[in-house]
mmCIF file of C-alpha atoms and ligand atoms in Angstrom:
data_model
loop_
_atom_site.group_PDB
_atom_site.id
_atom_site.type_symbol
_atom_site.label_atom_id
_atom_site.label_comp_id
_atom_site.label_asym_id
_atom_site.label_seq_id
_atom_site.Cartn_x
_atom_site.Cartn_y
_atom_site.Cartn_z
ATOM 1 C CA UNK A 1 -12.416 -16.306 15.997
ATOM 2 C CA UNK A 2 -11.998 -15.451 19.750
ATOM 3 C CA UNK A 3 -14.159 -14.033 22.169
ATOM 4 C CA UNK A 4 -13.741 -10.787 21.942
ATOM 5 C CA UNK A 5 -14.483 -11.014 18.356
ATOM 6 C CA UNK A 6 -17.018 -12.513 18.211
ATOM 7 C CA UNK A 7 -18.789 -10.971 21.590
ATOM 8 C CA UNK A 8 -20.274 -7.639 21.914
ATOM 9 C CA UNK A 9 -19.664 -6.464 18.442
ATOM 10 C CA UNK A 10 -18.456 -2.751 17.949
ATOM 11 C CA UNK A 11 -17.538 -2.118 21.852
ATOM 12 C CA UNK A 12 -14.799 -5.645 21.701
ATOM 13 C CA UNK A 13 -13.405 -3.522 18.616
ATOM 14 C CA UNK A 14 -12.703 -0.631 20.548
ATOM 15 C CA UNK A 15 -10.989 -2.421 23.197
ATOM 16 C CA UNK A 16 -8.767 -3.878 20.694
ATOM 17 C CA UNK A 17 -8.351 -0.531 19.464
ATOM 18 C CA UNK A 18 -7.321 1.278 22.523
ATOM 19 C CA UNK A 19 -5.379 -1.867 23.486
ATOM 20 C CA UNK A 20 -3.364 -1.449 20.209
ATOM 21 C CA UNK A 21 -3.143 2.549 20.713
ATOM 22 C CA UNK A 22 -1.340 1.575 24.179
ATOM 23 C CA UNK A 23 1.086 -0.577 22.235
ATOM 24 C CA UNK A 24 -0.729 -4.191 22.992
ATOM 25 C CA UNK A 25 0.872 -5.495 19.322
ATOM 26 C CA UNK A 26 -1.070 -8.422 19.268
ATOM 27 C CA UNK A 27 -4.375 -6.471 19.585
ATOM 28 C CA UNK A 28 -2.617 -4.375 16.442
ATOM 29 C CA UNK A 29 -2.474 -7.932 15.090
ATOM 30 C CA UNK A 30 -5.756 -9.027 15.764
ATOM 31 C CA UNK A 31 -7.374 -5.283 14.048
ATOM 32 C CA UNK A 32 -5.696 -6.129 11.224
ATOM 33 C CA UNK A 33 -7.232 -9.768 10.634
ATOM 34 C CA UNK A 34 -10.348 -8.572 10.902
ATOM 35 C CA UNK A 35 -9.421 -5.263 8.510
ATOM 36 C CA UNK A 36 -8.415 -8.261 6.074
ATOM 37 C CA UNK A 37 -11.285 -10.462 5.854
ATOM 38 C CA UNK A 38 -13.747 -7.328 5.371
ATOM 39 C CA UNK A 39 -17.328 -7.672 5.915
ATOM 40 C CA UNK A 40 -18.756 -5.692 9.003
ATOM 41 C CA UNK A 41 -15.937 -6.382 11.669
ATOM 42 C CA UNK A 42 -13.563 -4.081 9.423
ATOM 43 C CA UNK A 43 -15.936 -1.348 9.165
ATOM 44 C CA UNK A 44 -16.056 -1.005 13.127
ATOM 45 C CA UNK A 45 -12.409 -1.134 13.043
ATOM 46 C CA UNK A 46 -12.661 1.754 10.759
ATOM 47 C CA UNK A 47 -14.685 3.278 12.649
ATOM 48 C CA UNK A 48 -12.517 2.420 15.430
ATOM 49 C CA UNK A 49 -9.543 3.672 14.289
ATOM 50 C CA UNK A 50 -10.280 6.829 12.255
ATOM 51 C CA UNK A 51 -9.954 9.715 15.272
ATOM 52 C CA UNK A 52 -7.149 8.109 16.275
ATOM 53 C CA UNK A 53 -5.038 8.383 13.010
ATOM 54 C CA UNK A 54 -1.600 10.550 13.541
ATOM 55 C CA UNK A 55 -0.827 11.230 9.890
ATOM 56 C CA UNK A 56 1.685 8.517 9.620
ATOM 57 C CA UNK A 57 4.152 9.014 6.857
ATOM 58 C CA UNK A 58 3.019 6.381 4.530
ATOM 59 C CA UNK A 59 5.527 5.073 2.239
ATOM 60 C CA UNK A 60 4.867 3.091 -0.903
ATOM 61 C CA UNK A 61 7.850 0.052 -2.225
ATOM 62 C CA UNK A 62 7.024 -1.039 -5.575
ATOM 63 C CA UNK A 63 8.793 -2.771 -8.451
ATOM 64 C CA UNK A 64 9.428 -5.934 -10.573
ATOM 65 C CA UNK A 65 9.564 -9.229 -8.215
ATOM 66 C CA UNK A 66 12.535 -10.175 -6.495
ATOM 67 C CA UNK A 67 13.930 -6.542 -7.625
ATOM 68 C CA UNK A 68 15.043 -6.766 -3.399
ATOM 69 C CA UNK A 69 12.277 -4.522 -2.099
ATOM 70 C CA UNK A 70 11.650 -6.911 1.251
ATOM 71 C CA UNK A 71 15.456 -6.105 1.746
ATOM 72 C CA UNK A 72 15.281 -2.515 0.980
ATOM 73 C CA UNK A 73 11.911 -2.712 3.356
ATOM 74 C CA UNK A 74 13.952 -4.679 6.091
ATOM 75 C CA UNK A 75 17.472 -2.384 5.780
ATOM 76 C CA UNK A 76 15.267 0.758 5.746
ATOM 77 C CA UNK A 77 12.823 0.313 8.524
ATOM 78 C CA UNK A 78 16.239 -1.385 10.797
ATOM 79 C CA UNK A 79 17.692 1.818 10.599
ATOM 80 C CA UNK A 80 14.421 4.573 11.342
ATOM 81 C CA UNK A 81 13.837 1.824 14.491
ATOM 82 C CA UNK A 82 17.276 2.624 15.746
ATOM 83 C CA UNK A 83 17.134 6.251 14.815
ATOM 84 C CA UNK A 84 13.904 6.173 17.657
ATOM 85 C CA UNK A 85 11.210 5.722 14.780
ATOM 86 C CA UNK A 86 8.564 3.579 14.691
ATOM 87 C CA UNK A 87 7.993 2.008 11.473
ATOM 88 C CA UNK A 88 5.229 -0.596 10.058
ATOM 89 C CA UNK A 89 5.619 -2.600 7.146
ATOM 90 C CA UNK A 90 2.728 -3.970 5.710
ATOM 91 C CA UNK A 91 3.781 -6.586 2.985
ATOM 92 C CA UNK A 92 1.111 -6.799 0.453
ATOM 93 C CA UNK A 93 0.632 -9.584 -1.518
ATOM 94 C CA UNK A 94 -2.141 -9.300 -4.017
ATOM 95 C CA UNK A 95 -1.735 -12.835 -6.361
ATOM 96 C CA UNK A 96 -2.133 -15.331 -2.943
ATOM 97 C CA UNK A 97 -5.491 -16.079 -1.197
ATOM 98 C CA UNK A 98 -6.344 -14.392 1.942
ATOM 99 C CA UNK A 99 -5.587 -17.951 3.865
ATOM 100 C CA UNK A 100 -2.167 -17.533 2.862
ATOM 101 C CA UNK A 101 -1.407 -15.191 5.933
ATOM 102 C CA UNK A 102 2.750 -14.816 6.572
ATOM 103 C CA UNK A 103 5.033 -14.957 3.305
ATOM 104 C CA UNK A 104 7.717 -16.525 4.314
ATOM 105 C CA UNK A 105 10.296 -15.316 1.889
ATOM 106 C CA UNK A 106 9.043 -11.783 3.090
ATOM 107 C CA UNK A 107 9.683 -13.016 6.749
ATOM 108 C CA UNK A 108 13.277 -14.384 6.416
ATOM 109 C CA UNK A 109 13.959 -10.720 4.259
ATOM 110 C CA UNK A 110 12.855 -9.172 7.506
ATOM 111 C CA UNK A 111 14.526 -10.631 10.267
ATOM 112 C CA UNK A 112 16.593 -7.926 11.037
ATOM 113 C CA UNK A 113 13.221 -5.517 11.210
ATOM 114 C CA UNK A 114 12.033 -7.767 13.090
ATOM 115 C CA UNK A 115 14.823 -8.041 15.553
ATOM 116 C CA UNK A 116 15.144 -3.591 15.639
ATOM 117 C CA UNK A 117 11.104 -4.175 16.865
ATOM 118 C CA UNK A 118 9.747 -2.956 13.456
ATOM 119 C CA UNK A 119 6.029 -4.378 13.352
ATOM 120 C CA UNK A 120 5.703 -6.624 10.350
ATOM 121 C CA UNK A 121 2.563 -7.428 8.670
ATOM 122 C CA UNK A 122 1.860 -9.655 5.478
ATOM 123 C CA UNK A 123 -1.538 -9.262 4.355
ATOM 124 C CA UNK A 124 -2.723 -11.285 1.267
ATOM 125 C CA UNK A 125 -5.892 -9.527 -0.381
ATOM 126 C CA UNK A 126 -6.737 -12.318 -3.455
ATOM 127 C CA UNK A 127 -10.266 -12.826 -2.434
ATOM 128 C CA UNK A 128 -11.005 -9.738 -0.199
ATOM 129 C CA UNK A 129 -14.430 -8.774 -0.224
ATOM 130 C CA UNK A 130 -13.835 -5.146 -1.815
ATOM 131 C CA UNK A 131 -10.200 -6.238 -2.849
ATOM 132 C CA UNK A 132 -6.827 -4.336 -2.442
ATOM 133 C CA UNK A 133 -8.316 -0.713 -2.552
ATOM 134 C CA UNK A 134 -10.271 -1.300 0.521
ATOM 135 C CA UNK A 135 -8.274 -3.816 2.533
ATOM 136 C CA UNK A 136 -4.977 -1.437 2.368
ATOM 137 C CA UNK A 137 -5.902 1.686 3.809
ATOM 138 C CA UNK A 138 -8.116 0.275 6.348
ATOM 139 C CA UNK A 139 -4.633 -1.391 7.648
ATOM 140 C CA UNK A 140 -3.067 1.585 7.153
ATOM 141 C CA UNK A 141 -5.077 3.241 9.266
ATOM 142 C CA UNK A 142 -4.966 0.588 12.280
ATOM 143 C CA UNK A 143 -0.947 0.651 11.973
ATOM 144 C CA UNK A 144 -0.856 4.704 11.851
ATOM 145 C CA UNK A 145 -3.431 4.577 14.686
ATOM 146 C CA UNK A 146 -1.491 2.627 17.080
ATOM 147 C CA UNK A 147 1.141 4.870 16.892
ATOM 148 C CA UNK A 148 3.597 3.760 13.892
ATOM 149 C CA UNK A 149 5.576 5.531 11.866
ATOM 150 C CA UNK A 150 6.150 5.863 9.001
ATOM 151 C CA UNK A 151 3.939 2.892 7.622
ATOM 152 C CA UNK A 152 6.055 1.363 4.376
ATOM 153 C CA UNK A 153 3.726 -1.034 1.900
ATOM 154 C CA UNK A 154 5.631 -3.209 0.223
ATOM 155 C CA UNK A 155 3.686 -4.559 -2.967
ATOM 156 C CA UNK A 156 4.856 -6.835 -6.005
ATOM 157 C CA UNK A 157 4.517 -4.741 -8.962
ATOM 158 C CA UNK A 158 2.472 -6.705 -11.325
ATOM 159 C CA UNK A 159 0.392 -4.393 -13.034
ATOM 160 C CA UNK A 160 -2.917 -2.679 -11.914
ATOM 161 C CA UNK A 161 -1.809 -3.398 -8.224
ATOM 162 C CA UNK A 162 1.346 -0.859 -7.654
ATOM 163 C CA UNK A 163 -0.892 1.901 -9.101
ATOM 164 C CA UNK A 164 -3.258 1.024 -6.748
ATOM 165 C CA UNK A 165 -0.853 1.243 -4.011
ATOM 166 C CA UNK A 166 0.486 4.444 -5.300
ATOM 167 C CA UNK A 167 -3.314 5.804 -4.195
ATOM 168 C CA UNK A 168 -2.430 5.003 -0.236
ATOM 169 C CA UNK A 169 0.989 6.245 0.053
ATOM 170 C CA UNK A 170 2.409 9.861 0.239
ATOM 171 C CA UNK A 171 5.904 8.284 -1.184
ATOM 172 C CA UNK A 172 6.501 6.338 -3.804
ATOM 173 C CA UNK A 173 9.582 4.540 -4.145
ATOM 174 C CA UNK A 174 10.477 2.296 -7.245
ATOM 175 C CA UNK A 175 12.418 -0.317 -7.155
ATOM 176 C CA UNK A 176 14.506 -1.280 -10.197
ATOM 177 C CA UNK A 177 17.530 -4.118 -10.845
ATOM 178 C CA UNK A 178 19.831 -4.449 -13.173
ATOM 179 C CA UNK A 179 18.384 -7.108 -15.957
ATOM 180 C CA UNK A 180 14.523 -7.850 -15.325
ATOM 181 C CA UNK A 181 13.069 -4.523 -13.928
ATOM 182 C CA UNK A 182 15.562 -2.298 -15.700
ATOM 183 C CA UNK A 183 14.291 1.263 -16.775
ATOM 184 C CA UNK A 184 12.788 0.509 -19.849
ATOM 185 C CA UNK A 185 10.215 -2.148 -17.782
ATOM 186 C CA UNK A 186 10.042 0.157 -15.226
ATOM 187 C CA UNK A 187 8.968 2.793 -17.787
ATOM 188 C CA UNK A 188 6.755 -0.153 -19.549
ATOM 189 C CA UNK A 189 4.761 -1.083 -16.324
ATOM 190 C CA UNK A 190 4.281 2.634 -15.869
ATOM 191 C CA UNK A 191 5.992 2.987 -13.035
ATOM 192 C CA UNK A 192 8.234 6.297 -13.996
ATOM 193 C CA UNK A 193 4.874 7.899 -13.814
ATOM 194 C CA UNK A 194 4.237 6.939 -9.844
ATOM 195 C CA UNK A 195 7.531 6.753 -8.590
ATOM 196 C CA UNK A 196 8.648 9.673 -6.340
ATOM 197 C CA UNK A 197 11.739 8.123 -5.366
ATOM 198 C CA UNK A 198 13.961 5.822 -7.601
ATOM 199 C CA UNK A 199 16.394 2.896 -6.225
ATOM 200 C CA UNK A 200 18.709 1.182 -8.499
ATOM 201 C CA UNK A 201 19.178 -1.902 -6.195
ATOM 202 C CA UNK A 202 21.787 -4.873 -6.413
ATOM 203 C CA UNK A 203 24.699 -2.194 -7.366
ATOM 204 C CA UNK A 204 27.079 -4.967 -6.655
ATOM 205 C CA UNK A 205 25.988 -6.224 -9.990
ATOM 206 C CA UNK A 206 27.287 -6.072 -13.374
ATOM 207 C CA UNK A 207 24.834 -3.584 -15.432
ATOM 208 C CA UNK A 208 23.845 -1.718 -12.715
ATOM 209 C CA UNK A 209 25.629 1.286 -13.852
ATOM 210 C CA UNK A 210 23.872 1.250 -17.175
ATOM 211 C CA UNK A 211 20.487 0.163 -15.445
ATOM 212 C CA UNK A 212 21.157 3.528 -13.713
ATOM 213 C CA UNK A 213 22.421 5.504 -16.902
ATOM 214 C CA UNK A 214 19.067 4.255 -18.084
ATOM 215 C CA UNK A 215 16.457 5.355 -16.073
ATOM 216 C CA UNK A 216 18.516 9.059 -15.744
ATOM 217 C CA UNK A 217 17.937 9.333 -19.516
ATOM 218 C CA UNK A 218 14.295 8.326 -19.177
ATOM 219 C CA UNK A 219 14.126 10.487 -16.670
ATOM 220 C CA UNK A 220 15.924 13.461 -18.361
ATOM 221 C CA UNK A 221 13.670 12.741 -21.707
ATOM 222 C CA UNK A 222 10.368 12.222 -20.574
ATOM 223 C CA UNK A 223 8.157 14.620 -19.622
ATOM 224 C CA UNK A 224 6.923 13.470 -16.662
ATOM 225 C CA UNK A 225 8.293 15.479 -14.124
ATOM 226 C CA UNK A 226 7.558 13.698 -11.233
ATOM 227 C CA UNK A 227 4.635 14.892 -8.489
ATOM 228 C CA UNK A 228 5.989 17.428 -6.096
ATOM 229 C CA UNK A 229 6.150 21.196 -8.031
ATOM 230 C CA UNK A 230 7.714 19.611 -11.274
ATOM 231 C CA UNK A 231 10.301 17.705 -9.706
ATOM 232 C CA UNK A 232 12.382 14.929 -11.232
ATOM 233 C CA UNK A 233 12.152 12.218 -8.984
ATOM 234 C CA UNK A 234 15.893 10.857 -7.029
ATOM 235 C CA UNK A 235 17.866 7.928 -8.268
ATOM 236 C CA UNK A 236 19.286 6.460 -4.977
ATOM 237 C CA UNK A 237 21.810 3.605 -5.680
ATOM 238 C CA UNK A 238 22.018 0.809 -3.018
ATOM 239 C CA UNK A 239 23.440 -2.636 -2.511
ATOM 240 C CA UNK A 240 20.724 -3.810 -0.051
ATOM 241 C CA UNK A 241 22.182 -6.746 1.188
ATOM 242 C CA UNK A 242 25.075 -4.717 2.707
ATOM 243 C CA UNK A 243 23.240 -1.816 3.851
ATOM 244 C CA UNK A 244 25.190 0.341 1.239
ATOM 245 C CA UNK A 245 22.974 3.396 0.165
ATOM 246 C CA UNK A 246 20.309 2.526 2.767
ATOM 247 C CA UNK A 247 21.347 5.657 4.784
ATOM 248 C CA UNK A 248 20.956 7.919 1.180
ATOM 249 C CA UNK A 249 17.505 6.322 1.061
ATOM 250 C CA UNK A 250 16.419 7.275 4.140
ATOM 251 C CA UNK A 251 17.405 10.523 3.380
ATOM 252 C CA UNK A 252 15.488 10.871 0.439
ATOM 253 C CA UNK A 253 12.425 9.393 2.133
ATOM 254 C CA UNK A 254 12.367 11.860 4.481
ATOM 255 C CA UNK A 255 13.345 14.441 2.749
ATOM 256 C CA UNK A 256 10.337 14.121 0.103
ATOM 257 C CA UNK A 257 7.659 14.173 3.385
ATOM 258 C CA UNK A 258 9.494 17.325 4.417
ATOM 259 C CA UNK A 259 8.937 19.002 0.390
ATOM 260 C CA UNK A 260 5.303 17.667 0.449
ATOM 261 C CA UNK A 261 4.422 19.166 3.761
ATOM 262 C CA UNK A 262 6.541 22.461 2.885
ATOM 263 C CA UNK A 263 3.125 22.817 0.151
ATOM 264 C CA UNK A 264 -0.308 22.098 -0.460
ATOM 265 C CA UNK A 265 0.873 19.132 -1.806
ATOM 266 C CA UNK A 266 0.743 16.600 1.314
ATOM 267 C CA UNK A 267 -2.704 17.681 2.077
ATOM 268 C CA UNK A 268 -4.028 17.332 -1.543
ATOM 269 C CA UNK A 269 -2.466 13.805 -1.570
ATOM 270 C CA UNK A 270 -4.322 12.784 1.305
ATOM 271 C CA UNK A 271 -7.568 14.442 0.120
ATOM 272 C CA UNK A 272 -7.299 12.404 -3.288
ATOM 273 C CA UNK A 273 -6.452 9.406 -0.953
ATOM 274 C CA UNK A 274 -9.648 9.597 0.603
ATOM 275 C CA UNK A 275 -11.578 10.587 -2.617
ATOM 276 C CA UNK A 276 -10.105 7.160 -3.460
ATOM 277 C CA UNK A 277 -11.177 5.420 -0.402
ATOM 278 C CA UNK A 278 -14.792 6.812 -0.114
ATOM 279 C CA UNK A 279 -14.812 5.369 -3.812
ATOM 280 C CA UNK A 280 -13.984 2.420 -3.409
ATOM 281 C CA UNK A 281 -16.810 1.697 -0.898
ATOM 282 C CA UNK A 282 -19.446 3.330 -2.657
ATOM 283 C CA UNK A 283 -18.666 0.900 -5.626
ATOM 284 C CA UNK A 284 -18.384 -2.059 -3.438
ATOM 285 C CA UNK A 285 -21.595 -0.912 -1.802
ATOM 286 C CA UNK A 286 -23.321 -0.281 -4.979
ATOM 287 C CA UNK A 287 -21.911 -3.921 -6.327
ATOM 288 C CA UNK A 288 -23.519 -5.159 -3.242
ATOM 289 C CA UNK A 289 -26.716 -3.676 -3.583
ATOM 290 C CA UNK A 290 -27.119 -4.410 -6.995
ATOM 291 C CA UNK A 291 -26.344 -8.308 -6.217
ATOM 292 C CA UNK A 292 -29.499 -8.375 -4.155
ATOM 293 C CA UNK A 293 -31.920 -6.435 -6.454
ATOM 294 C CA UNK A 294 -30.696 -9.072 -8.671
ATOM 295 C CA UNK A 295 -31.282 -11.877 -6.668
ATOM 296 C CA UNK A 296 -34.799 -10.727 -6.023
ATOM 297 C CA UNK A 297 -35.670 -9.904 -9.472
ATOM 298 C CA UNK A 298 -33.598 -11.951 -11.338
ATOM 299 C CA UNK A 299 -37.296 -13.033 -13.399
ATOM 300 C CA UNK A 300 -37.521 -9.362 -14.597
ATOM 301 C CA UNK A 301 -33.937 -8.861 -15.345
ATOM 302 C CA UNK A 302 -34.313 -11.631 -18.076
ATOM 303 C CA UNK A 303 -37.520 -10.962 -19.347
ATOM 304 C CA UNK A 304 -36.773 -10.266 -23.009
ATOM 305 C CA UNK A 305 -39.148 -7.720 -23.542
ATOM 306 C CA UNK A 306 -36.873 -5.502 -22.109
ATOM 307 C CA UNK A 307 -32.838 -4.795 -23.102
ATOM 308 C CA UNK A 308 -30.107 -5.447 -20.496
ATOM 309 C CA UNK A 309 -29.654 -1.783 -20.350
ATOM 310 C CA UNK A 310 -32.910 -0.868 -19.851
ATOM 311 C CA UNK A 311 -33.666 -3.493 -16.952
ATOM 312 C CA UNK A 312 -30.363 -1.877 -15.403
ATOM 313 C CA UNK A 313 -31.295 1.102 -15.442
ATOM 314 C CA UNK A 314 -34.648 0.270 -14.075
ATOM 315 C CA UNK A 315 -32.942 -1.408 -11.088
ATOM 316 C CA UNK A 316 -30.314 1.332 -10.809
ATOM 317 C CA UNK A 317 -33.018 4.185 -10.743
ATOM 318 C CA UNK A 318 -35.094 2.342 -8.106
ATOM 319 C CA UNK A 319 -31.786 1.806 -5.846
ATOM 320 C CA UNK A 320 -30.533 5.046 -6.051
ATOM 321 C CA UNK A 321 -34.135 7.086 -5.362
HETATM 322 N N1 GTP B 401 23.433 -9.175 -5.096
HETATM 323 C C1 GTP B 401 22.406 -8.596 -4.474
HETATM 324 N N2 GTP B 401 21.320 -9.323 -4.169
HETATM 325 C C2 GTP B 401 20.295 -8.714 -3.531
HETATM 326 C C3 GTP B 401 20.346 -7.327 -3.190
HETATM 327 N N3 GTP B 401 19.177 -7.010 -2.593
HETATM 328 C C4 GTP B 401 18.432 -8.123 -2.565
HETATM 329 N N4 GTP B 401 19.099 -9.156 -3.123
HETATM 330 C C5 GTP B 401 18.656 -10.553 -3.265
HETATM 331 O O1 GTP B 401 17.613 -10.604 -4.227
HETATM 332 C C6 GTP B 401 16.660 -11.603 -3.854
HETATM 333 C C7 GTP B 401 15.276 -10.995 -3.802
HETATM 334 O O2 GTP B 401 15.246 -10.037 -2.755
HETATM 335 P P1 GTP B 401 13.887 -9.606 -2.055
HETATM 336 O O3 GTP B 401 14.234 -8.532 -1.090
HETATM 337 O O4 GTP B 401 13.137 -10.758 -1.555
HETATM 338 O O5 GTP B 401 13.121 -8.976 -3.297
HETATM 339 P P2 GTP B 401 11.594 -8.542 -3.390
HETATM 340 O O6 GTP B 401 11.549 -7.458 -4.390
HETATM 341 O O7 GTP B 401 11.063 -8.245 -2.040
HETATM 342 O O8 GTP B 401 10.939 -9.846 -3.944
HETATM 343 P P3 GTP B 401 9.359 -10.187 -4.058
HETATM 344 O O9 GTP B 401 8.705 -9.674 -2.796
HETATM 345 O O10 GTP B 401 9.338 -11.666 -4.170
HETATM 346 O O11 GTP B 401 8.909 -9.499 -5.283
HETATM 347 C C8 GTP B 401 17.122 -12.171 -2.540
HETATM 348 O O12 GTP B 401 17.832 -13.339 -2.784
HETATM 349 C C9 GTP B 401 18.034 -11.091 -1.988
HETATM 350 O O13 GTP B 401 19.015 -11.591 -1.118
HETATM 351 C C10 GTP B 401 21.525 -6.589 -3.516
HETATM 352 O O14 GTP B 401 21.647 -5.391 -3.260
HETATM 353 N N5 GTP B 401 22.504 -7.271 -4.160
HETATM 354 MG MG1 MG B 402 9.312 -9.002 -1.063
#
């Protein structure tokens, strides 16, 4: 920990935070570190951060490992840089420990971001006090606060944790391959339901016409019609390694910001994000409190004159009055 960390508290966080508003990366860096291990240094950087938010476009990349979302991610963001944008990525990795810092397969996948001068971010949240539904939007929020957009998570879709994702993002995009991560997982996972955006990637490979034929059906069948006003969410082919379809994607990515802020829809979004957010705490605040009226009166809570539920409520009823 340096210094400025660990020196006058809140007001070193606000220096990293207008440092990082004036484009100081490594300060963006350094916000985000502390956004990751949680605890009190994170909520300054909240607090920090949260006038200074410009509504980023946040964009959600989920699907099945290795489907090629890091390549997507890389292709994607190349282009916006050179188109004058500003993107993020924030690589999420929720199965490592928070030690685990870069992933390197993420960072070879990204090279060419890297080069445009997209800012790149792997953040692992296995052990994060308050877990993935705290740690992400709080870097959200630094990334959108110094200025970049759009923000894209990337996140291994593994169950729970793209759902979760689905909560900080205004666009969803799926990822899907021919073979492992076809439509019918896709579908399985219950990712047709959160996807705003499809990509059939790796359309240099056999099946990826059927993969595609797939997931239209599923699409045509099912009754989810997608999020914005009933609509059936794109299916954007692309061969990511060559770029092909990249330009299509970008299209659509923009183009689904553009229908969300044409409504309510973009603002209700956001509002539910937040709902989510403000959740999130008070459970890991409640969690916490309830830790410590345990520890105090751990004797009580296993008297056995008294049921489990009853000494919880007890406790509950004197932390909440
Ligand atoms: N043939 C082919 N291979 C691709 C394509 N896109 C990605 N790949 C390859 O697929 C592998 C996985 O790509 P990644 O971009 O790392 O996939 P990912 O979804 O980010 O993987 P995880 O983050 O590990 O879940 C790499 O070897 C890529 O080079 C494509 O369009 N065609
Ligand atoms: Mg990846």
């Amino acid at each position: 920990m340096g210094p400025t960390e660990t020196g006058s508290g809140s007001s070193a966080v606000a220096e990293l935070a207008e440092a990082s508003r004036s484009g100081d990366r490594r300060a963006t860096a350094r916000l985000l570190s502390l956004v990751e291990r949680g605890g009190p240094q994170a909520d300054e950087v909240a607090s920090a951060t949260h006038f200074h938010v410009g509504g980023a476009h946040v964009v959600g990349v989920t699907g099945a490992p290795g489907s090629g979302k890091s390549t997507i991610t890389n292709s994607l963001t190349t282009l916006l840089a050179e188109a004058g944008r500003r993107p993020a990525v924030l690589a999420v990795d929720p199965s490592s420990p928070l030690t685990g810092g870069a992933i390197l397969g993420d960072r070879v996948r990204m090279n060419g971001a890297a080069e445009a001068g997209v800012f790149i971010r792997s953040m692992a949240t296995r052990g994060h006090a308050g877990g993935l539904a705290l740690a992400v939007p709080g870097a959200v929020r630094v990334l959108d606060a110094a200025g970049f957009d759009p923000v894209i998570i990337e996140t291994v879709g593994v169950g729970q944790v793209e759902v979760d994702v689905t909560d900080a993002a205004d666009t969803t995009v799926v990822v899907v391959a021919p073979g492992w991560g076809d439509a019918v997982q896709a579908n399985k996972a219950g990712l047709l339901e959160v996807a705003d955006l499809f990509v059939v990637n790796k359309a240099d490979r056999p099946g990826a016409d059927d993969a595609r034929r797939d997931l239209d059906l599923m699409l045509d069948l099912s009754t989810i019609t997608g999020r914005v006003g009933g609509e059936r969410p794109s299916v954007t082919m692309t061969t990511a390694t060559e770029g092909d379809g990249i330009a299509e994607l970008a299209e659509a990515v923009v183009g689904h910001l553009g229908r969300l802020s044409d409504g309510e829809e973009l603002a209700q979004r956001r509002e539910r994000r937040r709902l989510a957010e403000v959740r999130a705490h008070l459970g890991h605040l409640l969690e916490g409190a309830g830790e410590e009226v345990l520890a105090t009166e751990a004797s009580k809570a296993t008297n056995p004159a008294e049921s489990p539920m009853m000494v919880a409520r007890r406790l509950a009823a004197g932390l909440l009055g």
